[in-house]
Amino acid sequence: MRAQIVTIGDEILIGQITDTNSQFIAGKLDELGFEVRRMLSISDEADDIRLNLDLALESSDCVILTGGLGPTKDDITKTTLANYFGVGFKQVPEVRARVKEIFARYGKEVPEVSYSQSSVPENCTVLMNSNGTAPGMWFETKEGKVVISLPGVPIEMKGLMEEEVLPRLKDHFDLQFNLHRTILTVGMGESEIMGIIGAWEDLLIQKNIKLAYLPSSGRVRLRLSSRGANRDLLDKNLEEEVEKLYQLIPNIIFGEEETDLAEAVGELFRERSMTLSTAESCTGGFIAHRLTSFAGSSEFFKGSVVSYDNEVKTGVLKVEKEVLEEHGAVSREVVEQMAVQVKDIMKTDYAVSVSGIAGPGGGTSEKPVGTVWVGMAGPGGFLKSRKFDFGNQRTANIYRTSNAVLNMLRKQLLK
Amino acid sequence: MRAQIVTIGDEILIGQITDTNSQFIAGKLDELGFEVRRMLSISDEADDIRLNLDLALESSDCVILTGGLGPTKDDITKTTLANYFGVGFKQVPEVRARVKEIFARYGKEVPEVSYSQSSVPENCTVLMNSNGTAPGMWFETKEGKVVISLPGVPIEMKGLMEEEVLPRLKDHFDLQFNLHRTILTVGMGESEIMGIIGAWEDLLIQKNIKLAYLPSSGRVRLRLSSRGANRDLLDKNLEEEVEKLYQLIPNIIFGEEETDLAEAVGELFRERSMTLSTAESCTGGFIAHRLTSFAGSSEFFKGSVVSYDNEVKTGVLKVEKEVLEEHGAVSREVVEQMAVQVKDIMKTDYAVSVSGIAGPGGGTSEKPVGTVWVGMAGPGGFLKSRKFDFGNQRTANIYRTSNAVLNMLRKQLLK
């Protein structure tokens, strides 16, 4: 079964807001077994809505629209749908009562205009909205295709999807399964990975499995997808191929599905009952931030010294002044002292340190913007350091550095 | 001039990622004077790409495609475009050199498959990509319409838009003006703001100006928009209304356009030649990260102690053990000591400190998840502290805390 999603609203088209509704709906439809063919955003104009609804119904069995259901004049979806289906309006007392109840909750009188929410096209089934005044609407065409209109406010749309739309879609359509497995890797680019797994990938088609490479900032997600009527078979086939993937690229896989790299590193520390601290210059606390962005981080992360200024490197971290002067802040010698010192100060098993030139200023021909030194200190006098070059975009530079540092930690703990 | 945006990739259609590229491109095209009519997401299938490109060109002067330009097998946009235009491929030595250079930066050999990036459809103008191996491509139809294909990786797409696409579009098309002014506020909710500026807002229609409220995490952006052929007139009208807005809500405006609150605070410190440090517990370095996310932050920001563990609070920050035991880590007494100590250790004019319960665990009935204490120390023994409650969502909690801390600094420096 094929589905399309249409979001309606000028605020999307002028780039004022990110349309997150489409992603939410697409994920839910995909889970249910629909093949989502297109997602579309259009403006609050009747002609556009009619034209695109026609196009969508030509190639899909189900179309979900969001937006344009408010009580004000610029919201025209409901009238447009009544015109599209050539029907008049009916009154729904249940919706009128809900409008009253919602305004009463805030101790307010209902403005007359808000009662217009209880008037809907004659041919629709009303879907009650627990989180707002605008009801959802379910239409069926002569061919058994379904058009659903939902409010654009995310919390209202989500409530309606979960409570009303998904159960009805499951009943109405005879759906297949879409299964996905996402394997998360770090440390190799997509073409490098393809060099290793290319031959395996070519055989996936025999099992009706599609592979996608999804790169971002030094990590590549590998997604295996399969669609069919037999859920157990799909599951088994995917599991077999995921196992082969683990054999082909064991060292770069750090997790599956939505695991963040920092969380995967945290898990390794927790399993080993070990602790970690950081000393950060150019990353300015970003690695500490990532390591404290998930629940349970206090079990392994003790703290950080953000030594943005050289005085803090010498004053708090006790980096030797002579070393700093001789080698410069961005050097092997300095990051090694930073790592050893912060490990000592914070009394942790491991410590990592970073010093680099985040940019846009501060680069030299010898140490251009993007040069980053990373140090790592560990148990029994373990000490390691490495130089990276991450290019001249400040924000990307900071993010890539954090990925590289987290991956160094991951590899070290897995040794 | 009308434009459409088409993002290509199954990861969007199955709801695995939010498509943020469309918003970015839409915003830029709108700024340039285009009317963005539709945004569309489709799968990596040749037929879909061709069909939708046809549809898009029927009703638009410019179509921007993103995605599907990687060197791996699932990426088919380039081949599909060559077929669509009925042309072969040409080699671009400049791209080949760029591929080499990028792999060299990571000290890696170029996998043969990556050189395929230097092969592009004969009829395109190559747009060099500063942040990756896949070039952008610019096509012109016989009718003078433009099709642009960009990589889907956001940083690469953004670089190409700014450096190559926008200047060329400006030259190629004779565009009207869409002008916007965005005023950034912090400290009041949107309905509170509306209560103050509502009467002024009602008069904007006379000047052909639209107002939008864009709330997020304790800040509200107010966007004034106007469209027309006379740029000077649009500018003058917008400027007049912005001035009125400054008179209506002077205390909550912290900047305009894309200024980040942290950057606005940094600017205040730089103007006063003053310095800042932070001591962070529940925010885990996030405030330091925000304060070091823009160029020039080393002029005022000296560093941070992330004291996630209580031992670091007593060991490094010298918070008194008795105070910590008596009042608990999340208390006025502890954040005040943290602020005073880190100011002293880092030798800065101001220091801020944070201790709170980020969640999901760790809450008590007296101090529920979301309770955050903030301390601020300044010149001449200045010391202040404040308690907040930011609710039980960990990530939102950390972000809202950082906004509150930055706004406390902003207001203090403006005194």
PDB file of N, CA, C and O in Angstrom, chain A residues 24-83:
ATOM      1  N   PHE A  24       7.448  12.394  11.574  1.00  0.00           N
ATOM      2  CA  PHE A  24       6.696  11.599  12.544  1.00  0.00           C
ATOM      3  C   PHE A  24       5.687  10.692  11.833  1.00  0.00           C
ATOM      4  O   PHE A  24       5.615   9.485  12.083  1.00  0.00           O
ATOM      5  N   ILE A  25       4.916  11.283  10.932  1.00  0.00           N
ATOM      6  CA  ILE A  25       3.887  10.508  10.236  1.00  0.00           C
ATOM      7  C   ILE A  25       4.520   9.423   9.372  1.00  0.00           C
ATOM      8  O   ILE A  25       4.075   8.273   9.350  1.00  0.00           O
ATOM      9  N   ALA A  26       5.601   9.794   8.665  1.00  0.00           N
ATOM     10  CA  ALA A  26       6.276   8.823   7.795  1.00  0.00           C
ATOM     11  C   ALA A  26       6.759   7.623   8.598  1.00  0.00           C
ATOM     12  O   ALA A  26       6.581   6.477   8.192  1.00  0.00           O
ATOM     13  N   GLY A  27       7.359   7.885   9.758  1.00  0.00           N
ATOM     14  CA  GLY A  27       7.854   6.797  10.596  1.00  0.00           C
ATOM     15  C   GLY A  27       6.730   5.860  11.014  1.00  0.00           C
ATOM     16  O   GLY A  27       6.869   4.639  10.972  1.00  0.00           O
ATOM     17  N   LYS A  28       5.608   6.454  11.400  1.00  0.00           N
ATOM     18  CA  LYS A  28       4.473   5.644  11.844  1.00  0.00           C
ATOM     19  C   LYS A  28       3.883   4.830  10.689  1.00  0.00           C
ATOM     20  O   LYS A  28       3.520   3.663  10.865  1.00  0.00           O
ATOM     21  N   LEU A  29       3.745   5.459   9.527  1.00  0.00           N
ATOM     22  CA  LEU A  29       3.181   4.745   8.377  1.00  0.00           C
ATOM     23  C   LEU A  29       4.108   3.619   7.934  1.00  0.00           C
ATOM     24  O   LEU A  29       3.663   2.526   7.574  1.00  0.00           O
ATOM     25  N   ASP A  30       5.401   3.895   7.969  1.00  0.00           N
ATOM     26  CA  ASP A  30       6.379   2.885   7.568  1.00  0.00           C
ATOM     27  C   ASP A  30       6.300   1.678   8.502  1.00  0.00           C
ATOM     28  O   ASP A  30       6.277   0.530   8.058  1.00  0.00           O
ATOM     29  N   GLU A  31       6.249   1.947   9.793  1.00  0.00           N
ATOM     30  CA  GLU A  31       6.117   0.885  10.790  1.00  0.00           C
ATOM     31  C   GLU A  31       4.887   0.017  10.544  1.00  0.00           C
ATOM     32  O   GLU A  31       4.903  -1.183  10.765  1.00  0.00           O
ATOM     33  N   LEU A  32       3.812   0.689  10.124  1.00  0.00           N
ATOM     34  CA  LEU A  32       2.548   0.003   9.913  1.00  0.00           C
ATOM     35  C   LEU A  32       2.570  -0.856   8.643  1.00  0.00           C
ATOM     36  O   LEU A  32       1.721  -1.715   8.461  1.00  0.00           O
ATOM     37  N   GLY A  33       3.545  -0.583   7.758  1.00  0.00           N
ATOM     38  CA  GLY A  33       3.652  -1.386   6.550  1.00  0.00           C
ATOM     39  C   GLY A  33       3.370  -0.631   5.264  1.00  0.00           C
ATOM     40  O   GLY A  33       3.392  -1.198   4.178  1.00  0.00           O
ATOM     41  N   PHE A  34       3.103   0.676   5.367  1.00  0.00           N
ATOM     42  CA  PHE A  34       2.903   1.482   4.156  1.00  0.00           C
ATOM     43  C   PHE A  34       4.245   1.772   3.487  1.00  0.00           C
ATOM     44  O   PHE A  34       5.275   1.847   4.149  1.00  0.00           O
ATOM     45  N   GLU A  35       4.177   1.963   2.186  1.00  0.00           N
ATOM     46  CA  GLU A  35       5.315   2.483   1.461  1.00  0.00           C
ATOM     47  C   GLU A  35       5.042   3.975   1.258  1.00  0.00           C
ATOM     48  O   GLU A  35       4.126   4.332   0.511  1.00  0.00           O
ATOM     49  N   VAL A  36       5.777   4.823   1.969  1.00  0.00           N
ATOM     50  CA  VAL A  36       5.556   6.262   1.824  1.00  0.00           C
ATOM     51  C   VAL A  36       6.301   6.726   0.578  1.00  0.00           C
ATOM     52  O   VAL A  36       7.523   6.648   0.509  1.00  0.00           O
ATOM     53  N   ARG A  37       5.564   7.175  -0.420  1.00  0.00           N
ATOM     54  CA  ARG A  37       6.158   7.484  -1.723  1.00  0.00           C
ATOM     55  C   ARG A  37       6.618   8.926  -1.841  1.00  0.00           C
ATOM     56  O   ARG A  37       7.572   9.218  -2.535  1.00  0.00           O
ATOM     57  N   ARG A  38       5.869   9.839  -1.231  1.00  0.00           N
ATOM     58  CA  ARG A  38       6.232  11.250  -1.362  1.00  0.00           C
ATOM     59  C   ARG A  38       5.823  11.993  -0.109  1.00  0.00           C
ATOM     60  O   ARG A  38       4.830  11.671   0.532  1.00  0.00           O
ATOM     61  N   MET A  39       6.580  13.019   0.232  1.00  0.00           N
ATOM     62  CA  MET A  39       6.162  13.970   1.246  1.00  0.00           C
ATOM     63  C   MET A  39       6.197  15.331   0.572  1.00  0.00           C
ATOM     64  O   MET A  39       7.151  15.656  -0.139  1.00  0.00           O
ATOM     65  N   LEU A  40       5.166  16.114   0.824  1.00  0.00           N
ATOM     66  CA  LEU A  40       5.009  17.350   0.080  1.00  0.00           C
ATOM     67  C   LEU A  40       4.623  18.467   1.034  1.00  0.00           C
ATOM     68  O   LEU A  40       3.822  18.252   1.939  1.00  0.00           O
ATOM     69  N   SER A  41       5.196  19.646   0.845  1.00  0.00           N
ATOM     70  CA  SER A  41       4.732  20.819   1.590  1.00  0.00           C
ATOM     71  C   SER A  41       4.237  21.850   0.604  1.00  0.00           C
ATOM     72  O   SER A  41       4.935  22.183  -0.357  1.00  0.00           O
ATOM     73  N   ILE A  42       3.028  22.373   0.847  1.00  0.00           N
ATOM     74  CA  ILE A  42       2.453  23.371  -0.066  1.00  0.00           C
ATOM     75  C   ILE A  42       1.856  24.521   0.743  1.00  0.00           C
ATOM     76  O   ILE A  42       1.718  24.428   1.962  1.00  0.00           O
ATOM     77  N   SER A  43       1.499  25.592   0.038  1.00  0.00           N
ATOM     78  CA  SER A  43       1.009  26.780   0.734  1.00  0.00           C
ATOM     79  C   SER A  43      -0.494  26.686   0.994  1.00  0.00           C
ATOM     80  O   SER A  43      -1.171  25.813   0.486  1.00  0.00           O
ATOM     81  N   ASP A  44      -0.982  27.605   1.833  1.00  0.00           N
ATOM     82  CA  ASP A  44      -2.409  27.649   2.169  1.00  0.00           C
ATOM     83  C   ASP A  44      -3.205  28.232   1.000  1.00  0.00           C
ATOM     84  O   ASP A  44      -3.765  29.321   1.118  1.00  0.00           O
ATOM     85  N   GLU A  45      -3.233  27.548  -0.138  1.00  0.00           N
ATOM     86  CA  GLU A  45      -4.018  28.036  -1.274  1.00  0.00           C
ATOM     87  C   GLU A  45      -4.871  26.914  -1.832  1.00  0.00           C
ATOM     88  O   GLU A  45      -4.382  25.811  -2.093  1.00  0.00           O
ATOM     89  N   ALA A  46      -6.160  27.212  -2.037  1.00  0.00           N
ATOM     90  CA  ALA A  46      -7.126  26.174  -2.405  1.00  0.00           C
ATOM     91  C   ALA A  46      -6.715  25.428  -3.676  1.00  0.00           C
ATOM     92  O   ALA A  46      -6.775  24.192  -3.718  1.00  0.00           O
ATOM     93  N   ASP A  47      -6.275  26.148  -4.699  1.00  0.00           N
ATOM     94  CA  ASP A  47      -5.903  25.496  -5.956  1.00  0.00           C
ATOM     95  C   ASP A  47      -4.771  24.500  -5.758  1.00  0.00           C
ATOM     96  O   ASP A  47      -4.776  23.402  -6.311  1.00  0.00           O
ATOM     97  N   ASP A  48      -3.783  24.920  -4.983  1.00  0.00           N
ATOM     98  CA  ASP A  48      -2.640  24.055  -4.707  1.00  0.00           C
ATOM     99  C   ASP A  48      -3.063  22.792  -3.981  1.00  0.00           C
ATOM    100  O   ASP A  48      -2.589  21.698  -4.277  1.00  0.00           O
ATOM    101  N   ILE A  49      -3.954  22.970  -3.023  1.00  0.00           N
ATOM    102  CA  ILE A  49      -4.388  21.817  -2.231  1.00  0.00           C
ATOM    103  C   ILE A  49      -5.150  20.835  -3.122  1.00  0.00           C
ATOM    104  O   ILE A  49      -4.874  19.634  -3.126  1.00  0.00           O
ATOM    105  N   ARG A  50      -6.089  21.351  -3.924  1.00  0.00           N
ATOM    106  CA  ARG A  50      -6.883  20.498  -4.813  1.00  0.00           C
ATOM    107  C   ARG A  50      -6.006  19.749  -5.813  1.00  0.00           C
ATOM    108  O   ARG A  50      -6.090  18.547  -5.968  1.00  0.00           O
ATOM    109  N   LEU A  51      -5.134  20.496  -6.486  1.00  0.00           N
ATOM    110  CA  LEU A  51      -4.256  19.916  -7.506  1.00  0.00           C
ATOM    111  C   LEU A  51      -3.394  18.802  -6.919  1.00  0.00           C
ATOM    112  O   LEU A  51      -3.270  17.717  -7.486  1.00  0.00           O
ATOM    113  N   ASN A  52      -2.810  19.074  -5.770  1.00  0.00           N
ATOM    114  CA  ASN A  52      -1.892  18.100  -5.193  1.00  0.00           C
ATOM    115  C   ASN A  52      -2.612  16.904  -4.587  1.00  0.00           C
ATOM    116  O   ASN A  52      -2.058  15.807  -4.539  1.00  0.00           O
ATOM    117  N   LEU A  53      -3.840  17.124  -4.154  1.00  0.00           N
ATOM    118  CA  LEU A  53      -4.624  15.995  -3.663  1.00  0.00           C
ATOM    119  C   LEU A  53      -4.961  15.056  -4.820  1.00  0.00           C
ATOM    120  O   LEU A  53      -4.865  13.822  -4.704  1.00  0.00           O
ATOM    121  N   ASP A  54      -5.306  15.640  -5.954  1.00  0.00           N
ATOM    122  CA  ASP A  54      -5.549  14.842  -7.161  1.00  0.00           C
ATOM    123  C   ASP A  54      -4.327  14.006  -7.524  1.00  0.00           C
ATOM    124  O   ASP A  54      -4.412  12.805  -7.739  1.00  0.00           O
ATOM    125  N   LEU A  55      -3.191  14.667  -7.594  1.00  0.00           N
ATOM    126  CA  LEU A  55      -1.946  13.984  -7.947  1.00  0.00           C
ATOM    127  C   LEU A  55      -1.625  12.868  -6.953  1.00  0.00           C
ATOM    128  O   LEU A  55      -1.210  11.773  -7.325  1.00  0.00           O
ATOM    129  N   ALA A  56      -1.835  13.169  -5.678  1.00  0.00           N
ATOM    130  CA  ALA A  56      -1.486  12.205  -4.639  1.00  0.00           C
ATOM    131  C   ALA A  56      -2.387  10.965  -4.736  1.00  0.00           C
ATOM    132  O   ALA A  56      -1.924   9.832  -4.627  1.00  0.00           O
ATOM    133  N   LEU A  57      -3.675  11.186  -4.967  1.00  0.00           N
ATOM    134  CA  LEU A  57      -4.606  10.054  -5.019  1.00  0.00           C
ATOM    135  C   LEU A  57      -4.407   9.189  -6.263  1.00  0.00           C
ATOM    136  O   LEU A  57      -4.752   8.016  -6.272  1.00  0.00           O
ATOM    137  N   GLU A  58      -3.834   9.791  -7.314  1.00  0.00           N
ATOM    138  CA  GLU A  58      -3.547   9.022  -8.519  1.00  0.00           C
ATOM    139  C   GLU A  58      -2.599   7.872  -8.229  1.00  0.00           C
ATOM    140  O   GLU A  58      -2.752   6.782  -8.744  1.00  0.00           O
ATOM    141  N   SER A  59      -1.594   8.143  -7.378  1.00  0.00           N
ATOM    142  CA  SER A  59      -0.536   7.142  -7.186  1.00  0.00           C
ATOM    143  C   SER A  59      -0.495   6.543  -5.782  1.00  0.00           C
ATOM    144  O   SER A  59       0.426   5.806  -5.459  1.00  0.00           O
ATOM    145  N   SER A  60      -1.472   6.896  -4.921  1.00  0.00           N
ATOM    146  CA  SER A  60      -1.416   6.373  -3.550  1.00  0.00           C
ATOM    147  C   SER A  60      -2.767   5.889  -3.066  1.00  0.00           C
ATOM    148  O   SER A  60      -3.806   6.316  -3.554  1.00  0.00           O
ATOM    149  N   ASP A  61      -2.725   5.029  -2.043  1.00  0.00           N
ATOM    150  CA  ASP A  61      -3.952   4.502  -1.465  1.00  0.00           C
ATOM    151  C   ASP A  61      -4.394   5.328  -0.268  1.00  0.00           C
ATOM    152  O   ASP A  61      -5.540   5.265   0.156  1.00  0.00           O
ATOM    153  N   CYS A  62      -3.458   6.092   0.289  1.00  0.00           N
ATOM    154  CA  CYS A  62      -3.766   6.851   1.489  1.00  0.00           C
ATOM    155  C   CYS A  62      -3.011   8.177   1.460  1.00  0.00           C
ATOM    156  O   CYS A  62      -1.814   8.198   1.152  1.00  0.00           O
ATOM    157  N   VAL A  63      -3.717   9.257   1.729  1.00  0.00           N
ATOM    158  CA  VAL A  63      -3.071  10.577   1.753  1.00  0.00           C
ATOM    159  C   VAL A  63      -3.362  11.214   3.103  1.00  0.00           C
ATOM    160  O   VAL A  63      -4.521  11.302   3.521  1.00  0.00           O
ATOM    161  N   ILE A  64      -2.305  11.633   3.813  1.00  0.00           N
ATOM    162  CA  ILE A  64      -2.509  12.337   5.079  1.00  0.00           C
ATOM    163  C   ILE A  64      -2.099  13.791   4.911  1.00  0.00           C
ATOM    164  O   ILE A  64      -0.973  14.096   4.489  1.00  0.00           O
ATOM    165  N   LEU A  65      -3.048  14.683   5.211  1.00  0.00           N
ATOM    166  CA  LEU A  65      -2.788  16.125   5.140  1.00  0.00           C
ATOM    167  C   LEU A  65      -2.656  16.666   6.558  1.00  0.00           C
ATOM    168  O   LEU A  65      -3.402  16.260   7.445  1.00  0.00           O
ATOM    169  N   THR A  66      -1.712  17.610   6.779  1.00  0.00           N
ATOM    170  CA  THR A  66      -1.729  18.314   8.063  1.00  0.00           C
ATOM    171  C   THR A  66      -1.751  19.809   7.810  1.00  0.00           C
ATOM    172  O   THR A  66      -1.213  20.291   6.818  1.00  0.00           O
ATOM    173  N   GLY A  67      -2.381  20.547   8.733  1.00  0.00           N
ATOM    174  CA  GLY A  67      -2.354  22.006   8.686  1.00  0.00           C
ATOM    175  C   GLY A  67      -3.601  22.639   8.105  1.00  0.00           C
ATOM    176  O   GLY A  67      -4.404  21.986   7.438  1.00  0.00           O
ATOM    177  N   GLY A  68      -3.770  23.923   8.399  1.00  0.00           N
ATOM    178  CA  GLY A  68      -4.863  24.703   7.830  1.00  0.00           C
ATOM    179  C   GLY A  68      -6.218  24.426   8.436  1.00  0.00           C
ATOM    180  O   GLY A  68      -7.243  24.656   7.799  1.00  0.00           O
ATOM    181  N   LEU A  69      -6.254  23.914   9.684  1.00  0.00           N
ATOM    182  CA  LEU A  69      -7.549  23.614  10.311  1.00  0.00           C
ATOM    183  C   LEU A  69      -7.907  24.572  11.449  1.00  0.00           C
ATOM    184  O   LEU A  69      -8.834  24.312  12.207  1.00  0.00           O
ATOM    185  N   GLY A  70      -7.170  25.669  11.597  1.00  0.00           N
ATOM    186  CA  GLY A  70      -7.494  26.643  12.645  1.00  0.00           C
ATOM    187  C   GLY A  70      -8.809  27.356  12.351  1.00  0.00           C
ATOM    188  O   GLY A  70      -9.379  27.195  11.264  1.00  0.00           O
ATOM    189  N   PRO A  71      -9.304  28.159  13.316  1.00  0.00           N
ATOM    190  CA  PRO A  71     -10.594  28.821  13.133  1.00  0.00           C
ATOM    191  C   PRO A  71     -10.479  30.165  12.392  1.00  0.00           C
ATOM    192  O   PRO A  71     -11.491  30.807  12.134  1.00  0.00           O
ATOM    193  N   THR A  72      -9.269  30.585  12.065  1.00  0.00           N
ATOM    194  CA  THR A  72      -9.107  31.914  11.455  1.00  0.00           C
ATOM    195  C   THR A  72      -9.194  31.860   9.935  1.00  0.00           C
ATOM    196  O   THR A  72      -9.217  30.793   9.341  1.00  0.00           O
ATOM    197  N   LYS A  73      -9.250  33.077   9.322  1.00  0.00           N
ATOM    198  CA  LYS A  73      -9.545  33.163   7.894  1.00  0.00           C
ATOM    199  C   LYS A  73      -8.489  32.550   6.994  1.00  0.00           C
ATOM    200  O   LYS A  73      -8.774  32.123   5.881  1.00  0.00           O
ATOM    201  N   ASP A  74      -7.236  32.514   7.462  1.00  0.00           N
ATOM    202  CA  ASP A  74      -6.177  31.983   6.604  1.00  0.00           C
ATOM    203  C   ASP A  74      -6.165  30.453   6.567  1.00  0.00           C
ATOM    204  O   ASP A  74      -5.394  29.854   5.836  1.00  0.00           O
ATOM    205  N   ASP A  75      -7.006  29.824   7.369  1.00  0.00           N
ATOM    206  CA  ASP A  75      -7.044  28.357   7.381  1.00  0.00           C
ATOM    207  C   ASP A  75      -8.171  27.852   6.498  1.00  0.00           C
ATOM    208  O   ASP A  75      -9.341  28.028   6.808  1.00  0.00           O
ATOM    209  N   ILE A  76      -7.817  27.194   5.387  1.00  0.00           N
ATOM    210  CA  ILE A  76      -8.818  26.898   4.363  1.00  0.00           C
ATOM    211  C   ILE A  76      -8.920  25.430   3.999  1.00  0.00           C
ATOM    212  O   ILE A  76      -9.648  25.053   3.084  1.00  0.00           O
ATOM    213  N   THR A  77      -8.211  24.571   4.707  1.00  0.00           N
ATOM    214  CA  THR A  77      -8.184  23.158   4.321  1.00  0.00           C
ATOM    215  C   THR A  77      -9.578  22.522   4.333  1.00  0.00           C
ATOM    216  O   THR A  77      -9.966  21.798   3.403  1.00  0.00           O
ATOM    217  N   LYS A  78     -10.356  22.818   5.391  1.00  0.00           N
ATOM    218  CA  LYS A  78     -11.657  22.161   5.544  1.00  0.00           C
ATOM    219  C   LYS A  78     -12.618  22.532   4.409  1.00  0.00           C
ATOM    220  O   LYS A  78     -13.252  21.656   3.812  1.00  0.00           O
ATOM    221  N   THR A  79     -12.718  23.818   4.111  1.00  0.00           N
ATOM    222  CA  THR A  79     -13.582  24.274   3.014  1.00  0.00           C
ATOM    223  C   THR A  79     -13.119  23.683   1.686  1.00  0.00           C
ATOM    224  O   THR A  79     -13.938  23.264   0.849  1.00  0.00           O
ATOM    225  N   THR A  80     -11.807  23.663   1.492  1.00  0.00           N
ATOM    226  CA  THR A  80     -11.266  23.122   0.248  1.00  0.00           C
ATOM    227  C   THR A  80     -11.616  21.645   0.079  1.00  0.00           C
ATOM    228  O   THR A  80     -11.958  21.189  -1.014  1.00  0.00           O
ATOM    229  N   LEU A  81     -11.551  20.904   1.175  1.00  0.00           N
ATOM    230  CA  LEU A  81     -11.886  19.476   1.100  1.00  0.00           C
ATOM    231  C   LEU A  81     -13.371  19.268   0.799  1.00  0.00           C
ATOM    232  O   LEU A  81     -13.738  18.394   0.006  1.00  0.00           O
ATOM    233  N   ALA A  82     -14.246  20.085   1.415  1.00  0.00           N
ATOM    234  CA  ALA A  82     -15.682  19.975   1.124  1.00  0.00           C
ATOM    235  C   ALA A  82     -15.924  20.249  -0.362  1.00  0.00           C
ATOM    236  O   ALA A  82     -16.663  19.509  -1.034  1.00  0.00           O
ATOM    237  N   ASN A  83     -15.279  21.286  -0.899  1.00  0.00           N
ATOM    238  CA  ASN A  83     -15.399  21.574  -2.328  1.00  0.00           C
ATOM    239  C   ASN A  83     -14.869  20.429  -3.170  1.00  0.00           C
ATOM    240  O   ASN A  83     -15.471  20.035  -4.169  1.00  0.00           O
TER     241      ASN A  83
END
